[in-house]
Coordinates of C-alpha atoms in Angstrom, one line a residue:
M1 CA 0.1 0.2 0.0
Y2 CA 3.1 2.5 0.6
V3 CA 4.3 1.8 -2.7
F4 CA 0.9 3.2 -4.6
I5 CA 1.5 6.4 -2.3
A6 CA 5.3 6.7 -2.3
K7 CA 5.5 6.2 -6.5
P8 CA 3.1 9.7 -7.2
L9 CA 5.5 11.5 -4.3
E10 CA 8.8 10.5 -6.7
F11 CA 7.1 11.3 -9.3
F12 CA 5.5 14.7 -8.7
Y13 CA 9.0 15.7 -6.9
G14 CA 11.2 14.4 -10.0
L15 CA 8.6 17.3 -12.1
Y16 CA 9.4 19.8 -10.0
P17 CA 11.9 19.1 -6.5
N18 CA 9.9 20.9 -3.9
Y19 CA 9.1 19.3 -1.5
A20 CA 6.1 21.4 -0.2
V21 CA 4.7 20.8 -3.6
A22 CA 5.7 17.3 -4.2
I23 CA 2.6 17.0 -1.0
A24 CA 0.5 19.2 -2.2
L25 CA 0.6 17.7 -5.9
L26 CA 0.1 14.1 -4.2
T27 CA -2.7 15.0 -1.7
L28 CA -4.6 16.9 -4.7
S29 CA -4.7 13.5 -6.4
I30 CA -5.3 11.2 -4.1
M31 CA -8.6 13.5 -3.0
I32 CA -9.6 13.9 -7.1
L33 CA -9.6 9.8 -6.9
L34 CA -11.8 9.8 -4.1
L35 CA -13.8 12.4 -5.0
P36 CA -16.2 10.1 -7.3
L37 CA -16.4 7.6 -3.4
T38 CA -17.8 10.7 -1.5
L39 CA -20.0 12.1 -3.5
K40 CA -21.9 8.8 -3.8
G41 CA -21.6 8.5 -0.4
T42 CA -23.3 11.8 0.3
R43 CA -26.2 10.8 -2.6
S44 CA -27.0 7.7 -0.7
M45 CA -27.3 9.7 2.8
L46 CA -29.7 12.3 1.5
A47 CA -31.6 9.4 -0.6
M48 CA -31.7 7.9 2.8
Q49 CA -32.8 10.9 4.5
K50 CA -35.5 12.0 1.7
L51 CA -37.4 8.7 2.4
Q52 CA -37.2 8.7 6.3
P53 CA -40.8 9.2 6.1
E54 CA -41.9 5.8 4.2
L55 CA -39.1 4.2 6.2
K56 CA -40.8 5.4 9.1
K57 CA -44.7 4.2 8.3
I58 CA -43.0 0.9 7.4
Q59 CA -41.2 0.7 10.9
N60 CA -44.6 1.5 12.5
K61 CA -46.6 -0.5 10.7
Y62 CA -44.2 -3.7 11.5
K63 CA -43.0 -3.0 15.0
D64 CA -44.3 -6.1 16.6
D65 CA -42.5 -8.7 13.6
R66 CA -38.9 -8.2 13.2
Q67 CA -38.6 -10.6 10.5
K68 CA -41.9 -9.0 8.8
L69 CA -39.9 -5.5 9.0
N70 CA -36.6 -6.7 7.6
E71 CA -37.7 -8.3 4.3
E72 CA -40.0 -4.8 4.0
M73 CA -37.4 -2.6 4.6
M74 CA -35.1 -4.6 1.8
A75 CA -37.6 -4.7 -0.6
F76 CA -37.7 -0.9 -0.2
Y77 CA -34.2 -0.3 -0.3
K78 CA -34.8 -2.9 -3.9
E79 CA -37.5 -0.9 -5.3
N80 CA -35.9 2.9 -4.5
N81 CA -31.9 1.3 -5.4
I82 CA -30.9 2.0 -2.2
N83 CA -27.4 0.7 -0.8
P84 CA -28.2 1.4 3.4
V85 CA -24.4 1.1 4.0
S86 CA -23.2 2.9 1.1
G87 CA -23.2 6.4 2.8
C88 CA -20.9 4.7 5.1
L89 CA -18.9 2.6 2.7
P90 CA -16.6 5.1 0.8
L91 CA -15.8 7.2 4.5
L92 CA -14.5 3.6 5.9
L93 CA -12.8 3.1 2.4
Q94 CA -11.1 6.6 2.8
M95 CA -9.5 5.8 6.2
P96 CA -6.7 3.6 5.2
V97 CA -5.7 5.2 2.2
F98 CA -5.1 8.6 4.5
I99 CA -3.3 6.4 7.4
V100 CA -1.2 5.2 4.7
L101 CA -0.7 8.7 3.1
Y102 CA 0.2 10.3 6.6
R103 CA 2.6 7.8 7.8
T104 CA 4.4 7.7 4.2
L105 CA 4.6 11.7 5.3
F106 CA 5.9 11.5 8.1
Q107 CA 8.5 8.8 7.7
L108 CA 10.0 10.7 4.5
L109 CA 11.4 12.3 7.6
N110 CA 12.8 9.1 9.3
R111 CA 16.5 9.3 11.0
A112 CA 19.2 7.6 11.7
P113 CA 19.0 5.9 15.3
Y114 CA 21.2 9.0 17.6
G115 CA 22.9 5.2 18.7
Y116 CA 23.9 4.9 14.7
D117 CA 25.5 8.3 14.3
M118 CA 27.2 8.0 17.8
G119 CA 28.8 4.6 16.7
A120 CA 29.7 5.9 13.6
A121 CA 31.3 8.8 15.3
A122 CA 33.3 6.3 18.3
V123 CA 34.3 4.7 15.1
R124 CA 36.2 7.7 13.5
A125 CA 37.7 8.8 17.0
T126 CA 39.0 5.0 17.6
T127 CA 40.6 5.0 13.8
N128 CA 41.4 8.7 13.0
V129 CA 39.6 9.0 9.8
N130 CA 39.3 12.4 9.4
G131 CA 42.6 13.1 11.2
G132 CA 44.2 15.8 13.5
G133 CA 41.2 17.9 15.6
G134 CA 38.3 16.4 13.4
A135 CA 38.4 13.1 14.8
G136 CA 35.3 11.8 15.9
I137 CA 33.2 13.5 13.6
W138 CA 30.3 11.8 11.5
E139 CA 29.6 14.4 8.6
R140 CA 26.4 12.5 8.0
F141 CA 24.9 13.0 11.8
G142 CA 21.3 13.8 11.9
F143 CA 20.8 13.5 8.1
F144 CA 17.1 12.3 7.1
Q145 CA 16.9 7.8 6.0
P146 CA 13.6 8.1 4.3
Q147 CA 11.5 4.7 4.3
H148 CA 9.2 3.2 1.8
I149 CA 10.3 5.0 -1.3
S150 CA 13.0 3.7 -3.6
H151 CA 16.4 4.0 -3.0
T152 CA 17.3 5.6 -6.4
S153 CA 14.6 8.0 -7.0
Q154 CA 15.7 11.7 -6.7
L155 CA 13.5 12.5 -3.9
Y156 CA 15.8 9.7 -1.5
I157 CA 18.5 11.4 -2.7
D158 CA 18.1 14.8 -1.8
L159 CA 16.4 13.9 1.6
S160 CA 19.3 11.1 2.7
N161 CA 22.0 13.6 1.8
T162 CA 20.2 16.8 4.1
R163 CA 19.0 17.0 8.1
V164 CA 16.7 20.0 6.9
M165 CA 13.2 19.6 4.2
E166 CA 13.7 23.0 3.6
A167 CA 10.8 24.5 1.1
W168 CA 9.7 28.1 0.9
G169 CA 12.2 29.3 3.0
M170 CA 10.8 26.7 5.9
N171 CA 12.0 23.8 7.5
L172 CA 9.2 21.0 6.7
A173 CA 10.3 18.5 9.2
E174 CA 10.0 21.1 12.3
S175 CA 6.9 22.0 14.4
A176 CA 5.4 25.2 14.9
Q177 CA 6.2 24.1 18.5
K178 CA 9.9 23.9 18.1
A179 CA 10.1 26.9 15.5
L180 CA 8.5 29.6 18.3
R181 CA 11.6 28.2 20.7
E182 CA 13.9 29.9 18.1
G183 CA 12.4 33.4 18.0
F184 CA 8.7 34.9 16.8
G185 CA 10.3 35.9 13.6
H186 CA 11.8 32.3 13.1
G187 CA 8.0 31.0 13.9
A188 CA 5.5 33.1 12.3
P189 CA 5.4 31.5 8.7
Y190 CA 4.4 27.8 10.9
I191 CA 2.0 30.1 13.1
I192 CA 0.8 31.3 9.3
L193 CA 0.4 27.5 8.3
V194 CA -1.5 26.2 11.8
A195 CA -3.9 29.4 11.5
L196 CA -4.9 28.2 8.0
V197 CA -5.2 25.0 8.5
T198 CA -7.5 26.3 11.8
A199 CA -9.4 28.4 9.7
T200 CA -10.2 26.0 7.1
S201 CA -11.4 23.8 9.2
Y202 CA -13.9 27.0 10.8
Y203 CA -14.9 27.3 7.3
Q204 CA -16.0 23.5 6.5
Q205 CA -18.1 23.0 9.6
K206 CA -19.7 26.1 8.8
Q207 CA -20.7 25.0 4.9
V208 CA -22.2 21.8 6.3
S209 CA -24.3 23.6 9.1
G210 CA -25.2 26.4 6.7
R211 CA -26.9 23.9 4.5
N212 CA -30.4 23.7 7.0
P213 CA -30.0 27.2 9.1
Q214 CA -33.5 25.7 10.8
A215 CA -32.5 22.3 11.7
Q216 CA -32.2 21.4 15.4
V217 CA -28.6 20.1 15.7
N218 CA -28.1 17.9 18.7
P219 CA -25.9 19.7 21.2
Q220 CA -23.4 17.2 21.7
Q221 CA -22.5 17.2 17.7
Q222 CA -22.8 21.0 18.0
M223 CA -19.7 21.0 20.6
L224 CA -18.2 18.5 18.6
M225 CA -17.9 20.4 16.0
R226 CA -16.8 23.2 18.0
I227 CA -13.5 21.1 19.0
M228 CA -12.4 19.2 15.9
P229 CA -11.1 22.7 14.5
L230 CA -9.5 23.2 17.9
F231 CA -7.9 20.0 18.2
F232 CA -6.4 19.7 14.2
A233 CA -4.7 23.3 15.3
F234 CA -3.1 21.7 18.8
I235 CA -2.0 18.7 16.4
S236 CA -0.8 20.8 13.5
F237 CA 1.1 23.0 15.7
T238 CA 2.9 20.0 17.2
L239 CA 3.6 17.9 14.1
P240 CA 6.5 18.7 11.6
A241 CA 5.1 21.4 8.8
G242 CA 5.3 18.9 6.2
I243 CA 2.4 17.0 7.5
V244 CA 0.8 20.6 8.1
V245 CA 1.1 21.4 4.7
Y246 CA -0.6 18.2 3.7
F247 CA -3.8 19.3 6.4
L248 CA -4.1 22.2 4.1
V249 CA -4.1 21.2 1.1
S250 CA -7.0 18.4 1.7
N251 CA -9.1 21.1 3.4
L252 CA -8.7 23.4 0.7
F253 CA -9.6 20.9 -1.6
R254 CA -12.5 19.7 0.9
V255 CA -14.3 23.7 1.0
G256 CA -14.5 23.3 -2.6
Q257 CA -15.9 19.9 -2.7
Q258 CA -18.2 21.1 0.1
A259 CA -19.3 24.4 -2.1
L260 CA -19.9 21.6 -5.1
I261 CA -22.5 19.2 -3.1
T262 CA -24.4 22.3 -2.0
R263 CA -25.0 23.8 -5.3
T264 CA -26.0 20.2 -6.9
M265 CA -27.2 18.0 -4.2
Y266 CA -28.5 20.5 -1.6
R267 CA -30.6 22.8 -4.2
D268 CA -33.7 20.8 -4.6
D269 CA -35.6 21.8 -0.9
S270 CA -38.8 20.8 -2.3
G271 CA -39.1 17.6 0.1
P272 CA -38.7 14.2 0.4
V273 CA -38.9 13.0 -3.3
A274 CA -40.9 10.9 -5.2
T275 CA -40.6 7.5 -4.7
T276 CA -41.4 4.6 -6.6
G277 CA -41.6 2.1 -3.1
R278 CA -45.4 1.0 -2.4
V279 CA -48.1 2.9 -0.9
S280 CA -47.5 2.4 2.8
D281 CA -50.4 2.3 5.6
K282 CA -51.3 5.5 6.5
S283 CA -53.0 5.0 9.5
S284 CA -50.2 4.1 11.5
T285 CA -48.8 6.9 11.3
K286 CA -50.1 10.5 11.8
S287 CA -51.0 12.6 8.6
S288 CA -48.7 15.0 7.7
A289 CA -51.0 18.1 7.7
P290 CA -50.5 19.8 10.8
A291 CA -52.8 20.0 13.4
E292 CA -54.6 22.6 13.8
K293 CA -54.4 24.2 17.3
P294 CA -57.0 24.6 19.6
K295 CA -59.5 27.8 19.9
G296 CA -59.3 30.3 22.6
L297 CA -62.6 31.9 24.5
F298 CA -62.8 35.0 22.2
A299 CA -62.0 33.2 19.2
Q300 CA -64.8 30.8 20.0
I301 CA -67.6 33.7 21.1
K302 CA -66.3 35.4 17.9
E303 CA -67.1 32.8 15.7
M304 CA -70.8 31.7 17.4
G305 CA -71.2 35.7 17.1
L306 CA -72.2 38.6 19.9
P307 CA -75.9 38.7 21.0
S308 CA -78.2 41.6 18.8
P309 CA -80.7 43.8 20.4
G310 CA -83.0 44.2 17.7
A311 CA -82.7 40.4 16.9
A312 CA -83.9 39.4 20.4
A313 CA -86.6 42.1 20.4
D314 CA -87.9 40.3 17.2
D315 CA -88.0 37.1 18.7
F316 CA -89.6 38.4 21.7
K317 CA -92.6 40.0 19.7
E318 CA -92.7 36.6 17.7
S319 CA -93.3 34.7 20.9
S320 CA -95.9 37.0 22.2
S321 CA -98.1 36.9 19.0
A322 CA -97.6 32.9 19.4
N323 CA -99.6 33.4 22.9
G324 CA -102.5 35.6 22.1
G325 CA -103.4 32.4 19.2
G326 CA -103.0 29.8 22.1
K327 CA -105.8 32.1 24.4
G328 CA -108.1 31.8 21.1
K329 CA -107.4 28.2 20.6
A330 CA -108.2 27.1 24.5
A331 CA -111.5 29.4 24.8
S332 CA -113.0 27.3 21.2
S333 CA -111.9 24.0 22.9
S334 CA -113.9 24.3 26.0
G335 CA -111.9 23.2 28.4
S336 CA -110.3 19.9 26.3
K337 CA -107.7 18.0 27.8
G338 CA -106.5 16.5 24.0
S339 CA -102.6 16.7 22.9
T340 CA -103.9 19.6 20.7
A341 CA -104.1 21.4 23.8
T342 CA -101.2 20.2 25.6
S343 CA -98.7 21.4 23.0
T344 CA -100.3 24.9 22.3
T345 CA -100.0 25.3 26.0
S346 CA -96.4 24.1 26.5
T347 CA -95.4 26.2 23.2
A348 CA -97.2 29.3 23.8
G349 CA -96.4 29.1 28.0
P350 CA -98.6 29.2 30.9
S351 CA -102.3 31.2 30.2
R352 CA -103.2 34.2 32.8
A353 CA -106.7 34.7 31.5
A354 CA -108.9 35.3 34.4
P355 CA -111.7 32.2 35.7
S356 CA -114.7 32.0 34.1
A357 CA -118.3 32.6 36.0
A358 CA -118.9 29.2 36.3
N359 CA -115.9 28.6 38.0
R360 CA -116.4 31.6 40.2
S361 CA -119.7 30.1 41.2
K362 CA -118.4 27.0 41.8
S363 CA -116.1 28.5 44.1
K364 CA -118.8 30.7 46.4
K365 CA -121.0 28.2 47.1
K366 CA -117.7 25.8 48.6
R367 CA -117.0 28.6 51.0
R368 CA -120.4 29.5 51.6

């Protein structure tokens, strides 16, 4: 695996003998090769998100039958041409590549063991190879011994004959932490490099969170998004500048990649995509229409309507005329107690007519 990373690095250094340029070109090449996998994983993730309502219906419908649920889910994935693991598979494939790339770049700065250099110096002191006052000096003390690259390549020849990995006036084998010990002026380029890595990391997080600003972000996820750029800043401060160049180039590429994904895949805000899946049971879930909020007291009174004095007077006149009609009917019926009289009395209200002469004479006789 190291060969697939080291060979392109040797090739780019042969084209332009600059360590930073060779690292940048290698990083860009790998990111471009992995771009189709990244785009495929993003499409699968978006498809899964847009089909979540349908998936939830199936889950609610068969929640008591695990076997039937799995069968329906797999049938749903097949009908919609979705691989449930395709969203995370590209990330899993990229991780080994980036680990090997990091190790290859890091081991370019491998040096001979300290004991080896001291042993060579002791042998020279014993044999007096250099003679005179130069006895015991080992001129290759601290030279690089890079691994995973061919010993016949120009990259290996140049690195194995120097103690510094110089590019653009910086020693890429030196960290910002170590460079600051020699003064702020010497460490300023390294600090700028670390600051660029931190800024691009923050901008990536802003791109991702800005796609759907109305979505509620998990507090733990929000905290992680804030911590990760700071973590990269700390790591970049302690690692050799050559590794920081790799971080910066990969971040810049991802910024452009996220911009491409946002413009091409997140431009449709019309909601879930139309699917070819079967119609699910809608009774198992709530309707997608928003529920009507309960109305308040004043809203109910307004809906019923305010009482009108004119309408109340008209109703009173109608009831009075109905009472008058009931009296005439009661007198003509000669005190009969049929069903018709009962209904009239209940409708017209209680009668207040004076008692008849016959009724008055009967009452007088009883009192006597």
